[in-house]
Short mmCIF file of N, CA and C in Angstrom, two decimals:
data_model
loop_
_atom_site.label_atom_id
_atom_site.label_comp_id
_atom_site.label_asym_id
_atom_site.label_seq_id
_atom_site.Cartn_x
_atom_site.Cartn_y
_atom_site.Cartn_z
N GLN I 1 42.21 115.70 85.06
CA GLN I 1 43.47 114.99 84.65
C GLN I 1 44.72 115.12 85.33
N VAL I 2 45.41 114.03 85.52
CA VAL I 2 46.66 114.30 86.11
C VAL I 2 47.63 113.22 85.55
N GLN I 3 48.81 114.04 85.38
CA GLN I 3 50.01 113.04 84.86
C GLN I 3 51.17 112.91 85.76
N LEU I 4 51.21 111.55 85.64
CA LEU I 4 52.61 111.59 86.51
C LEU I 4 53.67 110.76 85.95
N VAL I 5 54.66 111.08 85.97
CA VAL I 5 56.14 110.47 85.11
C VAL I 5 57.36 110.41 86.57
N GLU I 6 57.31 108.77 86.81
CA GLU I 6 58.62 108.37 87.67
C GLU I 6 59.58 108.43 87.06
N SER I 7 60.85 108.59 87.62
CA SER I 7 62.18 108.52 87.39
C SER I 7 62.87 108.14 88.74
N GLY I 8 64.34 107.61 88.38
CA GLY I 8 65.08 107.43 89.53
C GLY I 8 65.59 105.69 89.61
N GLY I 9 64.56 104.73 88.99
CA GLY I 9 64.74 103.46 89.07
C GLY I 9 65.99 103.28 88.30
N GLY I 10 66.43 101.83 88.83
CA GLY I 10 67.71 100.98 88.18
C GLY I 10 67.81 100.12 89.15
N LEU I 11 69.53 99.24 88.68
CA LEU I 11 70.03 98.51 89.17
C LEU I 11 70.94 99.13 90.38
N VAL I 12 70.81 98.22 91.82
CA VAL I 12 71.68 98.82 92.87
C VAL I 12 72.19 97.55 93.31
N GLN I 13 73.05 97.55 94.31
CA GLN I 13 73.67 96.53 94.93
C GLN I 13 72.93 96.55 96.46
N ALA I 14 73.02 95.35 97.23
CA ALA I 14 71.94 95.38 98.36
C ALA I 14 72.92 96.23 99.14
N GLY I 15 72.04 96.93 100.24
CA GLY I 15 72.37 97.65 100.75
C GLY I 15 72.94 99.29 100.36
N GLY I 16 72.71 99.60 99.14
CA GLY I 16 72.85 100.85 98.40
C GLY I 16 71.56 101.68 98.78
N SER I 17 71.54 102.74 98.05
CA SER I 17 70.22 103.47 98.34
C SER I 17 69.86 104.01 96.62
N LEU I 18 68.47 104.51 96.68
CA LEU I 18 67.98 105.20 95.47
C LEU I 18 67.04 106.31 95.80
N ARG I 19 67.15 107.08 94.94
CA ARG I 19 65.80 108.39 95.24
C ARG I 19 65.07 107.94 93.90
N LEU I 20 63.90 107.84 94.13
CA LEU I 20 62.66 108.01 93.16
C LEU I 20 61.90 109.39 93.05
N SER I 21 61.72 109.72 92.07
CA SER I 21 61.19 110.95 91.84
C SER I 21 59.76 110.80 90.89
N CYS I 22 58.41 111.27 91.15
CA CYS I 22 57.45 111.60 90.76
C CYS I 22 56.89 113.06 90.45
N ALA I 23 57.04 113.29 89.05
CA ALA I 23 56.32 114.49 88.67
C ALA I 23 54.95 114.65 88.35
N ALA I 24 54.47 115.50 89.10
CA ALA I 24 52.71 115.59 88.33
C ALA I 24 52.66 116.83 87.62
N SER I 25 51.49 116.69 86.76
CA SER I 25 51.42 117.83 85.88
C SER I 25 49.53 117.69 86.37
N GLY I 26 49.31 118.65 85.19
CA GLY I 26 47.59 119.03 85.25
C GLY I 26 46.87 119.51 86.14
N SER I 27 45.81 118.66 86.86
CA SER I 27 45.07 119.27 87.83
C SER I 27 45.99 118.86 88.70
N ILE I 28 46.97 119.20 89.29
CA ILE I 28 47.25 119.00 90.34
C ILE I 28 47.11 119.32 91.72
N PHE I 29 45.72 120.52 91.51
CA PHE I 29 45.42 121.71 92.65
C PHE I 29 44.17 119.89 93.40
N SER I 30 43.65 119.27 92.31
CA SER I 30 42.99 118.38 92.83
C SER I 30 43.25 117.20 93.79
N ILE I 31 44.70 117.00 93.85
CA ILE I 31 45.63 115.72 94.43
C ILE I 31 45.39 115.98 95.75
N ASN I 32 44.72 114.67 96.48
CA ASN I 32 44.78 115.02 98.21
C ASN I 32 46.09 114.28 98.67
N VAL I 33 46.39 112.50 98.04
CA VAL I 33 47.22 112.17 98.63
C VAL I 33 48.17 111.56 97.39
N MET I 34 49.18 111.44 97.59
CA MET I 34 50.22 110.86 96.45
C MET I 34 50.94 109.64 97.37
N ALA I 35 51.10 108.80 96.44
CA ALA I 35 51.68 107.67 97.12
C ALA I 35 52.80 106.91 96.20
N TRP I 36 53.50 106.10 96.78
CA TRP I 36 54.22 104.93 95.95
C TRP I 36 53.82 103.48 96.12
N TYR I 37 53.65 102.84 95.27
CA TYR I 37 53.14 101.44 95.10
C TYR I 37 54.20 100.74 94.50
N ARG I 38 54.50 99.31 94.87
CA ARG I 38 55.48 98.85 94.18
C ARG I 38 54.93 97.31 93.84
N GLN I 39 55.13 96.46 92.76
CA GLN I 39 54.54 95.42 92.31
C GLN I 39 56.01 94.31 91.99
N ALA I 40 56.18 93.52 92.64
CA ALA I 40 57.18 92.84 92.45
C ALA I 40 56.92 91.36 91.55
N PRO I 41 57.67 90.77 90.68
CA PRO I 41 57.12 89.62 90.19
C PRO I 41 56.22 88.78 90.57
N GLY I 42 55.46 88.25 89.84
CA GLY I 42 54.17 87.29 90.80
C GLY I 42 53.18 87.61 91.78
N LYS I 43 53.32 89.28 92.62
CA LYS I 43 52.83 89.49 93.17
C LYS I 43 52.11 90.41 93.20
N GLN I 44 51.06 91.08 93.87
CA GLN I 44 50.13 91.87 93.87
C GLN I 44 50.93 93.21 94.14
N ARG I 45 50.35 94.35 93.28
CA ARG I 45 50.55 95.71 94.01
C ARG I 45 50.15 96.08 95.44
N GLU I 46 51.30 96.44 96.01
CA GLU I 46 51.44 97.08 97.14
C GLU I 46 51.76 98.05 97.75
N LEU I 47 50.92 98.89 98.28
CA LEU I 47 50.97 100.03 98.80
C LEU I 47 52.45 100.64 99.64
N VAL I 48 53.15 101.10 99.40
CA VAL I 48 54.48 101.44 100.12
C VAL I 48 54.71 102.46 100.95
N ALA I 49 54.13 103.78 100.89
CA ALA I 49 54.64 104.82 101.29
C ALA I 49 53.33 106.21 100.97
N SER I 50 52.87 106.54 101.79
CA SER I 50 51.74 107.72 101.12
C SER I 50 52.00 109.15 101.75
N ILE I 51 51.81 110.17 101.15
CA ILE I 51 51.87 111.31 101.85
C ILE I 51 50.61 112.70 101.33
N THR I 52 50.11 113.13 102.50
CA THR I 52 48.82 113.80 102.35
C THR I 52 49.76 115.61 102.00
N ASN I 53 48.57 116.30 101.54
CA ASN I 53 48.36 117.54 101.37
C ASN I 53 49.21 118.43 102.36
N GLY I 54 48.72 117.80 103.60
CA GLY I 54 49.36 118.21 105.00
C GLY I 54 50.75 117.67 105.18
N GLY I 55 51.20 116.72 104.43
CA GLY I 55 52.60 116.29 105.34
C GLY I 55 52.57 115.07 106.03
N ARG I 56 51.09 114.59 106.06
CA ARG I 56 51.02 113.43 106.78
C ARG I 56 51.63 112.29 106.39
N THR I 57 52.37 111.31 106.57
CA THR I 57 53.46 110.24 105.70
C THR I 57 52.68 109.21 106.61
N TRP I 58 52.59 108.17 105.61
CA TRP I 58 52.34 106.57 106.33
C TRP I 58 53.23 105.84 105.31
N TYR I 59 53.70 104.78 106.25
CA TYR I 59 54.56 103.71 105.33
C TYR I 59 54.09 102.03 106.04
N ALA I 60 54.55 101.19 104.86
CA ALA I 60 54.12 99.95 105.07
C ALA I 60 55.08 99.52 106.11
N ASP I 61 54.72 98.47 106.99
CA ASP I 61 55.78 97.87 108.04
C ASP I 61 56.92 97.68 107.66
N ALA I 62 57.11 96.92 105.70
CA ALA I 62 58.52 96.62 105.42
C ALA I 62 59.28 97.36 105.35
N VAL I 63 58.72 98.94 105.05
CA VAL I 63 59.64 99.79 104.51
C VAL I 63 60.00 100.94 105.46
N LYS I 64 59.19 100.52 107.07
CA LYS I 64 59.55 101.61 107.94
C LYS I 64 60.79 102.01 108.47
N GLY I 65 61.49 102.83 108.60
CA GLY I 65 62.54 103.12 108.88
C GLY I 65 63.35 102.97 107.52
N GLN I 66 63.44 102.16 106.39
CA GLN I 66 64.15 102.09 105.69
C GLN I 66 63.99 103.07 104.52
N PHE I 67 62.72 103.38 104.02
CA PHE I 67 62.21 104.39 102.95
C PHE I 67 61.56 105.74 103.64
N THR I 68 61.80 106.62 102.92
CA THR I 68 61.08 108.27 103.11
C THR I 68 60.73 108.87 102.03
N ILE I 69 59.45 109.07 102.54
CA ILE I 69 58.25 109.48 101.26
C ILE I 69 58.60 111.41 101.67
N SER I 70 58.61 112.20 100.58
CA SER I 70 58.69 113.58 100.46
C SER I 70 57.93 114.13 99.46
N ARG I 71 57.68 115.34 99.74
CA ARG I 71 57.03 115.79 98.54
C ARG I 71 57.55 117.53 98.21
N ASP I 72 57.96 117.95 97.31
CA ASP I 72 58.00 119.55 96.75
C ASP I 72 57.20 119.98 96.20
N ASN I 73 56.39 120.91 96.89
CA ASN I 73 55.33 121.33 96.56
C ASN I 73 55.64 122.29 95.16
N ALA I 74 56.75 123.42 95.32
CA ALA I 74 56.95 123.84 94.18
C ALA I 74 57.27 122.91 93.09
N LYS I 75 58.15 122.02 92.79
CA LYS I 75 58.16 121.48 91.90
C LYS I 75 56.96 120.30 91.66
N ASN I 76 55.99 119.85 92.19
CA ASN I 76 54.96 119.11 92.23
C ASN I 76 55.27 118.19 91.90
N THR I 77 56.76 117.80 92.62
CA THR I 77 56.97 116.13 92.55
C THR I 77 56.92 115.97 94.20
N VAL I 78 56.93 114.34 93.99
CA VAL I 78 57.09 113.66 95.10
C VAL I 78 58.55 112.60 95.04
N TYR I 79 58.92 112.46 96.05
CA TYR I 79 60.39 111.31 95.98
C TYR I 79 60.19 110.49 96.76
N LEU I 80 60.75 109.36 96.39
CA LEU I 80 60.84 108.18 97.42
C LEU I 80 62.31 107.90 97.95
N GLN I 81 62.69 108.14 99.02
CA GLN I 81 64.17 108.15 99.25
C GLN I 81 64.46 106.43 99.83
N MET I 82 65.07 105.85 99.03
CA MET I 82 64.88 104.08 99.70
C MET I 82 66.52 103.87 99.99
N ASN I 83 66.78 103.46 101.34
CA ASN I 83 68.00 103.63 101.89
C ASN I 83 67.91 101.51 102.12
N SER I 84 69.40 101.07 102.26
CA SER I 84 69.80 99.81 102.93
C SER I 84 68.44 98.68 101.77
N LEU I 85 68.82 99.12 100.81
CA LEU I 85 68.10 98.19 99.88
C LEU I 85 68.33 96.75 99.95
N LYS I 86 67.12 95.92 99.79
CA LYS I 86 67.34 94.69 99.89
C LYS I 86 67.17 93.87 98.63
N PRO I 87 67.31 92.17 98.03
CA PRO I 87 66.63 91.88 96.95
C PRO I 87 65.20 92.00 96.67
N GLU I 88 64.69 91.86 97.94
CA GLU I 88 63.27 91.98 98.26
C GLU I 88 62.27 93.19 97.87
N ASP I 89 63.22 94.19 97.93
CA ASP I 89 62.59 95.34 97.55
C ASP I 89 62.89 95.66 96.29
N THR I 90 62.93 94.53 95.07
CA THR I 90 62.89 94.65 93.82
C THR I 90 61.86 94.14 93.06
N ALA I 91 60.96 95.29 92.01
CA ALA I 91 59.92 95.57 92.33
C ALA I 91 59.85 96.56 90.76
N VAL I 92 58.48 96.82 90.35
CA VAL I 92 58.05 97.97 89.37
C VAL I 92 57.53 99.17 90.88
N TYR I 93 58.28 100.13 90.71
CA TYR I 93 57.57 100.99 91.74
C TYR I 93 56.66 102.09 90.75
N TYR I 94 55.53 102.15 91.50
CA TYR I 94 54.61 103.33 90.39
C TYR I 94 54.17 104.46 91.33
N CYS I 95 54.20 105.24 90.85
CA CYS I 95 53.71 106.66 91.58
C CYS I 95 51.67 106.74 91.49
N ASN I 96 51.12 107.01 92.46
CA ASN I 96 49.95 107.40 92.65
C ASN I 96 49.07 108.54 93.02
N ALA I 97 48.43 108.84 92.82
CA ALA I 97 47.71 110.38 92.76
C ALA I 97 46.56 109.96 92.89
N PHE I 98 45.86 110.38 94.33
CA PHE I 98 44.45 110.19 94.34
C PHE I 98 43.66 111.36 94.49
N THR I 99 42.62 111.69 93.75
CA THR I 99 42.11 112.78 93.74
C THR I 99 40.39 112.83 93.74
N GLY I 100 40.15 111.22 94.12
CA GLY I 100 38.94 111.05 94.35
C GLY I 100 38.78 109.71 93.10
N ILE I 101 39.59 109.91 92.40
CA ILE I 101 40.08 109.27 91.03
C ILE I 101 41.69 108.82 91.04
N ASN I 102 41.80 107.61 90.83
CA ASN I 102 43.34 107.17 91.19
C ASN I 102 43.77 106.98 89.76
N TYR I 103 45.16 107.87 89.74
CA TYR I 103 45.90 108.35 88.76
C TYR I 103 47.22 107.69 89.02
N TRP I 104 47.79 106.94 87.84
CA TRP I 104 49.12 106.34 87.77
C TRP I 104 50.13 106.21 86.78
N GLY I 105 51.33 106.46 87.10
CA GLY I 105 52.13 106.61 86.47
C GLY I 105 52.82 105.17 85.96
N LYS I 106 53.53 105.20 84.67
CA LYS I 106 53.83 104.35 84.26
C LYS I 106 55.04 102.84 85.17
N GLY I 107 55.66 103.64 86.26
CA GLY I 107 56.10 102.40 86.47
C GLY I 107 57.87 103.11 86.38
N THR I 108 58.51 102.60 87.15
CA THR I 108 59.96 102.74 86.97
C THR I 108 60.74 101.43 87.85
N LEU I 109 61.60 100.57 87.23
CA LEU I 109 61.72 99.43 87.97
C LEU I 109 63.12 99.71 88.72
N VAL I 110 63.16 99.02 89.80
CA VAL I 110 63.97 99.16 90.99
C VAL I 110 64.66 97.57 90.91
N THR I 111 65.91 97.01 90.86
CA THR I 111 66.55 95.96 90.88
C THR I 111 67.25 95.79 91.80
N VAL I 112 67.66 95.23 92.96
CA VAL I 112 68.49 94.93 93.90
C VAL I 112 69.25 93.70 93.77
N SER I 113 70.75 93.91 93.49
CA SER I 113 71.40 92.43 93.60
C SER I 113 71.84 92.19 94.78
N SER I 114 71.89 90.54 94.81
CA SER I 114 72.54 90.44 96.33
C SER I 114 74.06 90.06 96.24
#
């Protein structure tokens, strides 16, 4: 079992920045990949960025050059640095850990005002 707790969401004006954090606990040794997903109102959940145990990253085209995913293994925490935020980035952001099984956090709301 893996437990994930997100933090760092909130309300920000367009052009601003936020950093999301996801603290993992439990069977963290079994995690292969950690990722951030988001779900905007009325839309399906989509993958935003991921990072492997080896540090390899992947980004959705929509956020390349705008978001940065990173991890602190000592703190068992993954971050999502979000810069130059746009109203279309408004969504609930979910942390995901994949061990062969997907684990999810409860999500953190990011609202970007125009």
